[in-house]
Short mmCIF file of C-alpha atoms in Angstrom, two decimals:
data_model
loop_
_atom_site.label_atom_id
_atom_site.label_comp_id
_atom_site.label_asym_id
_atom_site.label_seq_id
_atom_site.Cartn_x
_atom_site.Cartn_y
_atom_site.Cartn_z
CA UNK H 1 4.74 -18.90 -26.12
CA UNK H 2 3.31 -18.84 -22.60
CA UNK H 3 2.35 -15.19 -22.50
CA UNK H 4 1.60 -13.06 -25.54
CA UNK H 5 0.51 -9.45 -25.06
CA UNK H 6 -0.26 -7.52 -28.23
CA UNK H 7 -0.90 -3.77 -28.59
CA UNK H 8 -2.41 -3.58 -25.11
CA UNK H 9 -4.08 -0.30 -24.23
CA UNK H 10 -5.91 0.69 -21.08
CA UNK H 11 -7.28 3.97 -19.82
CA UNK H 12 -8.78 5.06 -16.51
CA UNK H 13 -11.07 7.86 -17.59
CA UNK H 14 -8.81 10.33 -19.38
CA UNK H 15 -5.66 8.86 -17.91
CA UNK H 16 -3.73 6.55 -20.23
CA UNK H 17 -2.19 3.70 -18.23
CA UNK H 18 -1.08 1.54 -21.16
CA UNK H 19 -0.50 2.99 -24.61
CA UNK H 20 0.08 -0.05 -26.81
CA UNK H 21 2.28 -2.61 -25.10
CA UNK H 22 3.70 -5.75 -26.73
CA UNK H 23 5.24 -8.34 -24.44
CA UNK H 24 6.00 -12.04 -24.47
CA UNK H 25 7.27 -14.67 -22.05
CA UNK H 26 8.38 -18.15 -23.12
CA UNK H 27 8.61 -21.31 -21.04
CA UNK H 28 11.68 -21.18 -18.84
CA UNK H 29 12.17 -17.48 -19.48
CA UNK H 30 12.47 -14.87 -16.74
CA UNK H 31 11.26 -11.45 -17.85
CA UNK H 32 11.51 -8.41 -15.58
CA UNK H 33 9.18 -5.51 -16.17
CA UNK H 34 10.97 -2.46 -14.89
CA UNK H 35 9.81 1.11 -14.58
CA UNK H 36 9.14 3.96 -12.19
CA UNK H 37 5.94 4.29 -10.19
CA UNK H 38 3.03 5.05 -12.48
CA UNK H 39 4.68 3.47 -15.52
CA UNK H 40 1.75 1.08 -15.98
CA UNK H 41 3.33 -2.08 -14.53
CA UNK H 42 0.47 -2.99 -12.22
CA UNK H 43 -2.15 -2.27 -14.88
CA UNK H 44 -0.28 -4.57 -17.25
CA UNK H 45 -0.09 -7.29 -14.61
CA UNK H 46 -3.77 -6.94 -13.78
CA UNK H 47 -4.60 -7.38 -17.46
CA UNK H 48 -2.42 -10.48 -17.64
CA UNK H 49 -4.03 -12.12 -14.61
CA UNK H 50 -7.56 -11.29 -15.76
CA UNK H 51 -8.44 -8.75 -13.09
CA UNK H 52 -9.19 -6.00 -15.58
CA UNK H 53 -10.50 -6.06 -19.11
CA UNK H 54 -8.13 -3.92 -21.19
CA UNK H 55 -9.57 -1.13 -23.31
CA UNK H 56 -8.11 -2.75 -26.43
CA UNK H 57 -5.44 -5.20 -27.53
CA UNK H 58 -5.08 -8.81 -26.55
CA UNK H 59 -3.60 -10.97 -23.80
CA UNK H 60 -3.12 -14.70 -24.27
CA UNK H 61 -1.91 -17.02 -21.53
CA UNK H 62 -1.03 -20.45 -22.93
CA UNK H 63 -3.23 -19.57 -25.88
CA UNK H 64 -6.30 -18.62 -23.86
CA UNK H 65 -7.83 -15.45 -22.49
CA UNK H 66 -7.18 -14.80 -18.79
CA UNK H 67 -10.78 -13.67 -18.54
CA UNK H 68 -11.57 -17.40 -18.39
CA UNK H 69 -11.27 -19.01 -14.96
CA UNK H 70 -9.66 -22.20 -16.33
CA UNK H 71 -6.90 -20.13 -17.95
CA UNK H 72 -6.26 -18.21 -14.71
CA UNK H 73 -5.79 -21.53 -12.94
CA UNK H 74 -2.61 -22.03 -15.02
CA UNK H 75 -1.10 -18.94 -13.41
CA UNK H 76 0.74 -18.58 -10.15
CA UNK H 77 0.29 -15.02 -8.93
CA UNK H 78 1.74 -12.78 -6.24
CA UNK H 79 -0.11 -9.48 -6.05
CA UNK H 80 0.57 -6.26 -4.22
CA UNK H 81 -1.43 -5.23 -1.15
CA UNK H 82 -3.12 -8.52 -0.36
CA UNK H 83 -4.26 -9.20 3.19
CA UNK H 84 -5.36 -12.65 4.29
CA UNK H 85 -8.58 -13.46 6.17
CA UNK H 86 -8.12 -13.18 9.90
CA UNK H 87 -9.86 -16.50 10.47
CA UNK H 88 -7.84 -18.93 8.32
CA UNK H 89 -4.49 -20.56 9.07
CA UNK H 90 -1.55 -20.81 6.72
CA UNK H 91 -2.19 -24.50 6.17
CA UNK H 92 -5.89 -24.01 5.42
CA UNK H 93 -5.09 -21.34 2.86
CA UNK H 94 -2.40 -23.33 1.06
CA UNK H 95 -4.39 -26.58 1.19
CA UNK H 96 -7.41 -24.70 -0.11
CA UNK H 97 -5.38 -23.31 -3.01
CA UNK H 98 -4.08 -26.81 -3.74
CA UNK H 99 -7.54 -28.38 -3.66
CA UNK H 100 -8.99 -25.71 -5.96
CA UNK H 101 -6.19 -26.40 -8.41
CA UNK H 102 -6.81 -30.14 -8.25
CA UNK H 103 -3.64 -30.85 -6.27
CA UNK H 104 -3.40 -32.85 -3.06
CA UNK H 105 -2.31 -32.05 0.48
CA UNK H 106 1.17 -33.38 -0.29
CA UNK H 107 1.66 -30.57 -2.83
CA UNK H 108 0.43 -28.05 -0.27
CA UNK H 109 2.91 -29.38 2.28
CA UNK H 110 5.73 -29.26 -0.27
CA UNK H 111 4.90 -25.66 -1.20
CA UNK H 112 4.84 -24.60 2.46
CA UNK H 113 8.19 -26.30 3.03
CA UNK H 114 9.67 -24.73 -0.11
CA UNK H 115 8.64 -21.27 1.07
CA UNK H 116 9.77 -21.84 4.67
CA UNK H 117 6.27 -21.79 6.08
CA UNK H 118 6.05 -25.33 7.48
CA UNK H 119 6.65 -24.14 11.05
CA UNK H 120 3.97 -21.47 10.66
CA UNK H 121 1.30 -23.82 9.27
CA UNK H 122 -1.02 -23.46 12.27
CA UNK H 123 -0.69 -19.71 12.56
CA UNK H 124 -3.47 -17.39 11.41
CA UNK H 125 -2.32 -15.97 8.08
CA UNK H 126 -3.25 -12.40 8.99
CA UNK H 127 -0.82 -12.56 11.93
CA UNK H 128 2.19 -13.22 9.69
CA UNK H 129 4.74 -10.51 8.99
CA UNK H 130 4.66 -8.73 5.62
CA UNK H 131 7.50 -10.87 4.28
CA UNK H 132 5.88 -14.09 5.49
CA UNK H 133 2.62 -13.07 3.81
CA UNK H 134 4.49 -12.53 0.54
CA UNK H 135 5.94 -16.02 0.89
CA UNK H 136 2.48 -17.38 1.62
CA UNK H 137 1.19 -15.84 -1.59
CA UNK H 138 4.03 -17.43 -3.50
CA UNK H 139 3.30 -20.79 -1.83
CA UNK H 140 -0.31 -20.46 -3.04
CA UNK H 141 0.99 -19.61 -6.49
CA UNK H 142 3.42 -22.53 -6.63
CA UNK H 143 1.12 -25.19 -5.25
CA UNK H 144 -0.43 -26.01 -8.63
CA UNK H 145 2.93 -26.07 -10.40
CA UNK H 146 1.88 -23.23 -12.72
CA UNK H 147 3.10 -22.76 -16.27
CA UNK H 148 3.55 -19.01 -15.71
CA UNK H 149 4.34 -17.09 -12.55
CA UNK H 150 3.26 -13.44 -12.46
CA UNK H 151 4.78 -11.49 -9.59
CA UNK H 152 3.90 -7.86 -8.92
CA UNK H 153 6.61 -6.26 -6.76
CA UNK H 154 6.92 -9.46 -4.70
CA UNK H 155 9.97 -8.51 -2.66
CA UNK H 156 8.76 -5.15 -1.36
CA UNK H 157 9.08 -5.26 2.42
CA UNK H 158 11.34 -8.31 2.51
CA UNK H 159 14.61 -8.19 4.41
CA UNK H 160 17.83 -9.00 2.52
CA UNK H 161 17.93 -12.67 3.56
CA UNK H 162 14.26 -13.27 2.68
CA UNK H 163 14.76 -11.51 -0.65
CA UNK H 164 17.70 -13.77 -1.51
CA UNK H 165 15.70 -16.87 -0.57
CA UNK H 166 12.80 -15.60 -2.68
CA UNK H 167 15.14 -15.06 -5.65
CA UNK H 168 16.57 -18.58 -5.24
CA UNK H 169 13.08 -20.07 -5.41
CA UNK H 170 12.30 -18.13 -8.57
CA UNK H 171 15.55 -19.16 -10.25
CA UNK H 172 14.92 -22.78 -9.38
CA UNK H 173 11.42 -22.56 -10.90
CA UNK H 174 12.75 -20.90 -14.03
CA UNK H 175 15.30 -23.71 -14.41
CA UNK H 176 12.42 -26.21 -14.26
CA UNK H 177 10.72 -24.51 -17.21
CA UNK H 178 8.30 -22.11 -15.52
CA UNK H 179 7.90 -18.80 -17.32
CA UNK H 180 8.20 -15.82 -14.99
CA UNK H 181 7.02 -12.24 -15.36
CA UNK H 182 8.22 -10.06 -12.50
CA UNK H 183 7.48 -6.39 -12.05
CA UNK H 184 9.88 -4.41 -9.96
CA UNK H 185 11.28 -0.94 -9.54
CA UNK H 186 14.49 -2.38 -8.04
CA UNK H 187 17.11 -2.37 -10.78
CA UNK H 188 19.43 -4.72 -8.88
CA UNK H 189 16.65 -7.30 -8.71
CA UNK H 190 15.90 -7.15 -12.41
CA UNK H 191 19.59 -7.28 -13.37
CA UNK H 192 20.30 -10.22 -11.05
CA UNK H 193 17.38 -12.40 -12.10
CA UNK H 194 16.07 -11.60 -15.53
CA UNK H 195 16.94 -13.13 -18.87
CA UNK H 196 15.28 -10.10 -20.43
CA UNK H 197 14.33 -6.70 -19.08
CA UNK H 198 11.43 -4.74 -20.48
CA UNK H 199 11.44 -1.07 -19.49
CA UNK H 200 8.02 0.50 -19.24
CA UNK H 201 7.53 4.24 -19.07
CA UNK H 202 4.27 6.17 -19.30
CA UNK H 203 2.45 3.10 -20.56
CA UNK H 204 4.93 2.30 -23.35
CA UNK H 205 7.84 -0.11 -23.73
CA UNK H 206 10.86 2.19 -24.09
CA UNK H 207 13.58 -0.46 -24.12
CA UNK H 208 13.97 -4.22 -24.10
CA UNK H 209 16.91 -6.61 -23.92
CA UNK H 210 19.24 -8.49 -21.62
CA UNK H 211 20.83 -6.38 -18.87
CA UNK H 212 24.14 -6.22 -20.81
CA UNK H 213 22.35 -5.38 -24.07
CA UNK H 214 20.61 -2.48 -22.41
CA UNK H 215 23.91 -1.16 -21.14
CA UNK H 216 25.58 -1.57 -24.55
CA UNK H 217 22.83 -0.08 -26.68
CA UNK H 218 22.66 3.11 -24.67
CA UNK H 219 25.63 5.47 -24.54
CA UNK H 220 25.32 5.77 -20.77
CA UNK H 221 28.28 7.26 -18.88
CA UNK H 222 29.06 7.91 -15.24
CA UNK H 223 31.44 10.82 -14.58
CA UNK H 224 32.85 11.52 -11.13
CA UNK H 225 35.31 14.28 -10.23
CA UNK H 226 36.42 16.82 -7.65
CA UNK H 227 35.57 20.27 -9.05
CA UNK H 228 34.39 23.75 -8.12
CA UNK H 229 31.97 23.98 -11.05
CA UNK H 230 28.47 24.43 -9.59
CA UNK H 231 26.00 21.55 -10.01
CA UNK H 232 23.47 23.87 -11.69
CA UNK H 233 25.98 24.63 -14.44
CA UNK H 234 26.73 20.96 -14.97
CA UNK H 235 23.02 20.07 -15.10
CA UNK H 236 22.62 22.46 -18.04
CA UNK H 237 25.30 20.72 -20.12
CA UNK H 238 24.14 18.66 -23.12
CA UNK H 239 23.61 14.98 -22.30
CA UNK H 240 23.58 15.36 -18.53
CA UNK H 241 20.76 13.41 -16.90
CA UNK H 242 21.45 13.96 -13.22
CA UNK H 243 24.06 15.52 -10.94
CA UNK H 244 24.75 14.73 -7.32
CA UNK H 245 27.17 17.12 -5.60
CA UNK H 246 28.67 16.92 -2.12
CA UNK H 247 31.76 18.56 -0.57
CA UNK H 248 33.25 19.48 -3.94
CA UNK H 249 32.72 15.99 -5.41
CA UNK H 250 30.25 15.50 -8.25
CA UNK H 251 28.64 12.34 -9.53
CA UNK H 252 27.14 12.81 -12.98
CA UNK H 253 24.95 10.51 -15.06
CA UNK H 254 25.09 11.47 -18.72
CA UNK H 255 24.25 10.00 -22.09
CA UNK H 256 27.70 11.10 -23.36
CA UNK H 257 30.71 12.14 -21.28
CA UNK H 258 32.70 14.53 -23.50
CA UNK H 259 30.64 17.76 -23.18
CA UNK H 260 30.48 17.64 -19.41
CA UNK H 261 34.19 16.74 -19.05
CA UNK H 262 35.12 19.61 -21.40
CA UNK H 263 32.92 22.05 -19.45
CA UNK H 264 34.45 21.07 -16.12
CA UNK H 265 38.03 21.44 -17.39
CA UNK H 266 37.30 24.78 -19.09
CA UNK H 267 35.59 26.34 -16.07
CA UNK H 268 37.86 24.79 -13.46
CA UNK H 269 41.30 23.69 -14.75
CA UNK H 270 42.05 22.35 -11.25
CA UNK H 271 39.38 19.68 -11.63
CA UNK H 272 40.85 16.42 -10.30
CA UNK H 273 40.06 12.73 -9.63
CA UNK H 274 38.21 12.65 -12.95
CA UNK H 275 36.78 9.20 -13.73
CA UNK H 276 34.61 8.28 -16.71
CA UNK H 277 32.89 4.88 -16.66
CA UNK H 278 30.10 3.00 -18.34
CA UNK H 279 26.91 3.83 -16.50
CA UNK H 280 25.39 1.19 -14.25
CA UNK H 281 22.03 -0.12 -15.32
CA UNK H 282 20.05 2.16 -13.01
CA UNK H 283 21.63 5.22 -14.68
CA UNK H 284 20.68 3.79 -18.05
CA UNK H 285 17.13 3.55 -16.82
CA UNK H 286 17.21 7.12 -15.57
CA UNK H 287 18.19 8.17 -19.06
CA UNK H 288 15.46 6.02 -20.57
CA UNK H 289 12.67 7.20 -18.34
CA UNK H 290 14.04 10.68 -17.62
CA UNK H 291 13.20 10.23 -13.96
CA UNK H 292 15.19 11.08 -10.87
CA UNK H 293 17.33 8.31 -9.47
CA UNK H 294 15.14 7.99 -6.38
CA UNK H 295 12.22 6.89 -8.50
CA UNK H 296 14.02 4.00 -10.08
CA UNK H 297 16.50 2.90 -7.46
CA UNK Z 1 -18.25 -29.66 -5.75
CA UNK Z 2 -15.04 -29.83 -3.74
CA UNK Z 3 -14.25 -26.20 -4.55
CA UNK Z 4 -17.76 -25.19 -3.47
CA UNK Z 5 -17.41 -27.09 -0.23
CA UNK Z 6 -14.07 -25.38 0.45
CA UNK Z 7 -15.65 -21.98 -0.05
CA UNK Z 8 -18.47 -22.81 2.36
CA UNK Z 9 -16.05 -24.36 4.84
CA UNK Z 10 -13.91 -21.21 4.88
CA UNK Z 11 -17.01 -19.11 5.56
CA UNK Z 12 -18.22 -21.37 8.37
CA UNK Z 13 -14.77 -21.59 9.94
CA UNK Z 14 -14.70 -17.80 9.91
CA UNK Z 15 -18.00 -17.64 11.79
CA UNK Z 16 -16.87 -20.12 14.42
CA UNK Z 17 -13.47 -18.50 14.96
CA UNK Z 18 -14.80 -14.98 15.22
CA UNK Z 19 -18.15 -15.52 16.90
CA UNK Z 20 -18.62 -11.92 18.03
CA UNK Z 21 -20.81 -11.07 15.05
CA UNK Z 22 -22.80 -14.27 15.53
CA UNK Z 23 -23.27 -13.50 19.20
CA UNK Z 24 -24.76 -10.07 18.54
CA UNK Z 25 -26.74 -11.22 15.50
CA UNK Z 26 -28.44 -13.88 17.60
CA UNK Z 27 -28.55 -12.04 20.90
CA UNK Z 28 -30.18 -8.87 19.65
CA UNK Z 29 -33.32 -10.39 18.07
CA UNK Z 30 -33.70 -12.86 20.92
CA UNK Z 31 -33.23 -10.09 23.45
CA UNK Z 32 -35.81 -7.88 21.75
CA UNK Z 33 -38.23 -10.81 21.52
CA UNK Z 34 -37.92 -11.66 25.19
CA UNK Z 35 -38.20 -8.00 26.18
CA UNK Z 36 -41.37 -7.39 24.15
CA UNK Z 37 -43.00 -10.63 25.34
CA UNK Z 38 -42.26 -9.67 28.93
CA UNK Z 39 -43.64 -6.17 28.34
CA UNK Z 40 -46.85 -7.14 26.52
CA UNK Z 41 -47.31 -10.67 27.85
CA UNK Z 42 -49.90 -9.86 30.48
CA UNK Z 43 -51.98 -7.44 28.39
CA UNK Z 44 -51.84 -9.40 25.17
CA UNK Z 45 -52.89 -13.02 25.20
CA UNK Z 46 -50.55 -15.28 23.23
CA UNK Z 47 -48.11 -12.40 22.80
CA UNK Z 48 -45.13 -14.75 22.57
CA UNK Z 49 -46.72 -16.96 19.95
CA UNK Z 50 -47.88 -13.97 17.94
CA UNK Z 51 -44.43 -12.43 18.01
CA UNK Z 52 -42.45 -15.50 16.99
CA UNK Z 53 -42.95 -14.95 13.26
CA UNK Z 54 -42.26 -11.19 13.10
CA UNK Z 55 -39.28 -11.41 15.45
CA UNK Z 56 -38.11 -14.59 13.72
CA UNK Z 57 -38.29 -12.65 10.45
CA UNK Z 58 -36.28 -9.82 11.98
CA UNK Z 59 -33.78 -12.34 13.37
CA UNK Z 60 -33.10 -14.10 10.08
CA UNK Z 61 -32.96 -10.76 8.28
CA UNK Z 62 -30.44 -9.44 10.79
CA UNK Z 63 -28.05 -12.32 10.18
CA UNK Z 64 -28.59 -12.84 6.45
CA UNK Z 65 -28.60 -9.17 5.53
CA UNK Z 66 -25.64 -8.20 7.71
CA UNK Z 67 -23.13 -11.04 7.78
CA UNK Z 68 -22.50 -11.92 4.10
CA UNK Z 69 -22.14 -8.25 3.21
CA UNK Z 70 -19.76 -7.41 6.03
CA UNK Z 71 -17.72 -10.55 5.25
CA UNK Z 72 -17.59 -9.62 1.59
CA UNK Z 73 -16.60 -6.04 2.40
CA UNK Z 74 -13.82 -7.25 4.69
CA UNK Z 75 -12.48 -9.58 1.98
CA UNK Z 76 -12.75 -6.75 -0.55
CA UNK Z 77 -10.87 -4.37 1.72
CA UNK Z 78 -8.08 -6.86 2.37
CA UNK Z 79 -7.59 -7.66 -1.30
CA UNK Z 80 -8.67 -11.26 -0.65
CA UNK Z 81 -11.43 -10.99 -3.26
CA UNK Z 82 -8.73 -10.26 -5.83
CA UNK Z 83 -6.94 -13.46 -4.83
CA UNK Z 84 -10.17 -15.43 -5.18
CA UNK Z 85 -10.95 -14.00 -8.58
CA UNK Z 86 -7.44 -14.60 -9.90
CA UNK Z 87 -7.37 -18.15 -8.54
CA UNK Z 88 -10.23 -19.02 -10.87
CA UNK Z 89 -13.00 -19.38 -8.30
CA UNK Z 90 -16.19 -18.65 -10.26
CA UNK Z 91 -18.23 -15.62 -9.31
CA UNK Z 92 -21.36 -17.62 -8.54
CA UNK Z 93 -19.41 -19.81 -6.14
CA UNK Z 94 -18.10 -16.87 -4.12
CA UNK Z 95 -21.60 -15.43 -3.79
CA UNK Z 96 -23.32 -18.77 -3.18
CA UNK Z 97 -20.88 -19.72 -0.41
CA UNK Z 98 -21.62 -16.48 1.45
CA UNK Z 99 -25.35 -17.06 1.10
CA UNK Z 100 -25.28 -20.74 2.08
CA UNK Z 101 -22.98 -20.11 5.05
CA UNK Z 102 -25.53 -17.68 6.45
CA UNK Z 103 -28.16 -20.45 6.74
CA UNK Z 104 -26.82 -21.91 10.02
CA UNK Z 105 -26.94 -18.38 11.46
CA UNK Z 106 -30.58 -18.08 10.47
CA UNK Z 107 -31.46 -21.46 11.96
CA UNK Z 108 -29.63 -20.57 15.17
CA UNK Z 109 -31.52 -17.34 15.66
CA UNK Z 110 -34.87 -19.04 15.01
CA UNK Z 111 -34.03 -21.83 17.42
CA UNK Z 112 -33.06 -19.30 20.09
CA UNK Z 113 -36.29 -17.31 19.66
CA UNK Z 114 -38.36 -20.50 19.79
CA UNK Z 115 -36.52 -21.66 22.90
CA UNK Z 116 -37.17 -18.30 24.49
CA UNK Z 117 -40.91 -18.59 23.71
CA UNK Z 118 -40.99 -22.06 25.25
CA UNK Z 119 -39.09 -20.79 28.27
CA UNK Z 120 -41.56 -17.97 28.95
CA UNK Z 121 -44.39 -20.49 28.58
CA UNK Z 122 -46.10 -18.91 25.64
CA UNK Z 123 -45.56 -21.31 22.77
CA UNK Z 124 -48.73 -22.43 21.04
CA UNK Z 125 -47.34 -23.66 17.71
CA UNK Z 126 -46.84 -27.39 17.41
CA UNK Z 127 -43.59 -28.87 16.15
CA UNK Z 128 -44.90 -29.18 12.57
CA UNK Z 129 -45.92 -25.52 12.44
CA UNK Z 130 -42.56 -24.46 13.84
CA UNK Z 131 -40.77 -26.55 11.21
CA UNK Z 132 -42.79 -24.98 8.39
CA UNK Z 133 -42.17 -21.44 9.70
CA UNK Z 134 -38.45 -22.24 10.00
CA UNK Z 135 -38.33 -23.57 6.45
CA UNK Z 136 -40.20 -20.61 4.98
CA UNK Z 137 -38.05 -18.06 6.81
CA UNK Z 138 -34.72 -19.73 6.10
CA UNK Z 139 -35.45 -20.13 2.40
CA UNK Z 140 -37.38 -16.89 2.05
CA UNK Z 141 -34.63 -14.77 3.54
CA UNK Z 142 -31.93 -15.92 1.11
CA UNK Z 143 -32.74 -13.29 -1.58
CA UNK Z 144 -31.75 -10.60 0.93
CA UNK Z 145 -28.25 -12.05 1.08
CA UNK Z 146 -27.74 -11.06 -2.56
CA UNK Z 147 -28.27 -7.40 -1.72
CA UNK Z 148 -25.93 -7.80 1.22
CA UNK Z 149 -23.23 -9.24 -1.04
CA UNK Z 150 -23.80 -6.46 -3.59
CA UNK Z 151 -23.20 -3.75 -1.00
CA UNK Z 152 -20.27 -5.61 0.53
CA UNK Z 153 -18.48 -5.92 -2.80
CA UNK Z 154 -18.48 -2.15 -3.33
CA UNK Z 155 -17.64 -0.61 0.07
CA UNK Z 156 -15.44 -1.19 3.11
CA UNK Z 157 -16.52 -3.23 6.14
CA UNK Z 158 -17.46 -0.27 8.34
CA UNK Z 159 -19.46 1.37 5.58
CA UNK Z 160 -21.17 -1.94 4.78
CA UNK Z 161 -22.24 -2.38 8.41
CA UNK Z 162 -23.62 1.16 8.51
CA UNK Z 163 -25.46 0.89 5.17
CA UNK Z 164 -26.93 -2.53 5.93
CA UNK Z 165 -28.08 -1.39 9.38
CA UNK Z 166 -29.64 1.67 7.78
CA UNK Z 167 -31.60 -0.67 5.49
CA UNK Z 168 -32.48 -3.30 8.11
CA UNK Z 169 -33.81 -1.21 10.97
CA UNK Z 170 -36.30 1.02 9.08
CA UNK Z 171 -37.42 -1.92 6.94
CA UNK Z 172 -38.09 -3.97 10.07
CA UNK Z 173 -40.13 -1.22 11.69
CA UNK Z 174 -42.30 -0.29 8.69
CA UNK Z 175 -42.85 -3.96 7.84
CA UNK Z 176 -44.36 -4.58 11.28
CA UNK Z 177 -41.56 -6.80 12.58
CA UNK Z 178 -41.13 -4.92 15.87
CA UNK Z 179 -44.68 -3.69 16.35
CA UNK Z 180 -47.85 -5.31 15.02
CA UNK Z 181 -48.36 -4.16 11.44
CA UNK Z 182 -51.98 -3.30 12.20
CA UNK Z 183 -50.84 -0.76 14.80
CA UNK Z 184 -48.71 1.21 12.35
CA UNK Z 185 -49.94 4.58 11.01
CA UNK Z 186 -51.55 4.12 7.60
CA UNK Z 187 -48.90 6.00 5.64
CA UNK Z 188 -46.11 3.93 7.19
CA UNK Z 189 -48.03 0.69 6.72
CA UNK Z 190 -48.47 1.56 3.06
CA UNK Z 191 -44.71 1.95 2.67
CA UNK Z 192 -44.17 -1.31 4.50
CA UNK Z 193 -46.55 -3.20 2.25
CA UNK Z 194 -44.30 -2.76 -0.77
CA UNK Z 195 -41.14 -3.96 0.96
CA UNK Z 196 -39.92 -7.55 0.54
CA UNK Z 197 -39.38 -7.70 4.30
CA UNK Z 198 -43.13 -7.33 4.84
CA UNK Z 199 -43.85 -10.06 2.31
CA UNK Z 200 -41.37 -12.42 3.96
CA UNK Z 201 -43.13 -12.03 7.30
CA UNK Z 202 -46.55 -12.54 5.69
CA UNK Z 203 -45.36 -15.61 3.81
CA UNK Z 204 -44.01 -17.12 7.03
CA UNK Z 205 -47.28 -16.38 8.83
CA UNK Z 206 -49.47 -17.93 6.11
CA UNK Z 207 -49.01 -21.60 7.16
CA UNK Z 208 -50.18 -20.82 10.72
CA UNK Z 209 -52.90 -18.22 10.11
CA UNK Z 210 -54.19 -19.60 6.80
CA UNK Z 211 -53.54 -16.31 4.99
CA UNK Z 212 -52.81 -15.92 1.27
CA UNK Z 213 -49.28 -16.81 0.26
CA UNK Z 214 -48.88 -16.79 -3.52
CA UNK Z 215 -48.54 -13.02 -3.92
CA UNK Z 216 -45.92 -12.88 -1.18
CA UNK Z 217 -44.03 -15.75 -2.77
CA UNK Z 218 -43.99 -14.00 -6.13
CA UNK Z 219 -42.64 -10.81 -4.57
CA UNK Z 220 -39.83 -12.78 -2.94
CA UNK Z 221 -39.09 -14.63 -6.19
CA UNK Z 222 -38.80 -11.29 -7.97
CA UNK Z 223 -36.60 -10.02 -5.13
CA UNK Z 224 -34.34 -13.05 -5.58
CA UNK Z 225 -34.03 -12.46 -9.32
CA UNK Z 226 -33.27 -8.76 -8.92
CA UNK Z 227 -30.92 -9.45 -6.00
CA UNK Z 228 -28.91 -12.05 -7.93
CA UNK Z 229 -28.58 -9.68 -10.86
CA UNK Z 230 -27.53 -6.75 -8.67
CA UNK Z 231 -25.01 -8.87 -6.77
CA UNK Z 232 -23.48 -10.19 -10.00
CA UNK Z 233 -23.22 -6.72 -11.53
CA UNK Z 234 -21.82 -5.20 -8.35
CA UNK Z 235 -19.17 -7.88 -7.93
CA UNK Z 236 -18.17 -7.91 -11.59
CA UNK Z 237 -17.80 -4.16 -11.78
CA UNK Z 238 -16.11 -3.80 -8.40
CA UNK Z 239 -12.62 -2.37 -8.79
CA UNK Z 240 -10.65 -5.02 -6.97
#
C-alpha cells in the first residue's frame, strides 16, 4: 500500500479539522477526496505531505513517515496557493527539482515537455498564468517519477482545455502504476477520473466507493415537474434535500421520490411533465454532506 | 552537496536578477561613510581610517540582517517555503543557503567602503590589516543572519523589512557605528555595550588597535548559538 492513513485527527485550537480519518491509496490507484469547503481536505493533504504533524493517528507513505525528508522525496505534490520566486525561470525550477531528486536534466526536459512548458522554459516562473503555474508544479512533481502523486485542487483556475490535458496526464501516470490522491470539490472531475471516491465532511469520511457504487448505495432521486406547489412547501416534505424553482418548473433533489411526488399531485392535480430519475452524483453528495448545491458543484 | 549548491545558486541568482536591494544595501552604508568622512575629515585626523571599522560593521549588518530575512519572508508569503519543505530540502540547508548567499553582499559593501576611503585619501590600514578586518566582519556578522531568517519565516516581506530596520538602526546608533562610541551619553553607551552589534565592531577593531578580543568573540559565539536555535524554532513552527 502506497499511502495508509489511520485514525487521523487534527485540531486547530478548539476547531476539529479531522475527526478520525482512515484512507488508503494503492499503486496504480486513483483516489479522489471529495467534499465541500472546510471538510478537512487540505488538512488531510498537508498531513500526508508532511507539512503538519497531526494531533493523533498515523500517516505512512511507502511505509515511512512523511515527517522524514527522504520519504517526502517519493511524493509528487501540487499544492494550493503556491507562488514561484520572481527571480527563477521555469527551466531553473524544474531542473532544480530534478537535481534535488537525483534526476538529470533529461528528466527535467521531459517533464517540461509533458506539461507543455518547453516553450516557456526561459520565462520567469512568477510571470506565468495561474494555469501554467499549476502545470509547472505538476512538472516539478513528476520529474522524479514519484510513487505517489498528491494533488490539492490542482485544476482550480484552469480553462477547459488545460483541465482536459491535465486529466490526460494524470490518467497516463495512473496507468503506469503511480498512485494518485486528488482533492477536489468538482464532482465531475472526481467522477471522470477516480477509481474510488472518498467523501469527506466535517473531518470524517461519510462515504467511499466507486462513482457508480456511491450512486447505487444511496437512494438518491431527481424529480422535475411543472407545478404550482410553492418551493417552501416542497422543501418541507420528508426526504427533500434541495429545491430549485423557476417559472413554475421545479427541480428537486431527494433521498426518496414518493413523498414529494404524492405531495405535488395532492396539492396540484394539474402537475405535469413529471420526471423521476436517479440522482446524479453531485446530488448524492448534497445528500451526504447536507450542503447546498453551490458548495459542492 | 549538489542540493546545497543549488540552494545557494538560487539565492545568488535572485540577488543578481533583482539588484535593487543590493544597490541600496551597499549604497547606503557607503554613502553615509563618505558623507561623515567629508563632514569630519578636516577636524578629525584620520577620520576615514577610524570610521572604516564602524561603518564597515554597519554595512555588513545592513546586508546580512536585512536580505536573508526579507528573502525568507517573500518565499514564505508566496508559499515557496512550503514547496521547499515538501520537496525534502532539509531545514538546515534552507537556512544555511540564505546565510552563505549573504556573504558576497557583505564583501561587496566592505570593498566599496574601503575603495571610498582610498578615494578620499584617508586610508592608513595596510592590505593585511584590511584583510583581517574583512575576515572578522564577514564571519562575525553571520550570527545576525539567523535572527533575520527567524523573523522572515514568521512574517510577510513588508513587515520583515520594517522589523529588521527597527532592529538595525537603533542597534547601530547605540553601538557607536554611526558616531564614535566614546561620544555617546553614558546611559546609551551602557545599553550599547550589551548588544552583539557593539561586540562585533570591537572584535573587528581589535586586530588594528590591539584591544581585547576574547570577550567579544564569546559574545558573538553565544549570539550564533542562540540565533541558530531561534531560527530553527521559528522556521519549524511557522505555519506554512
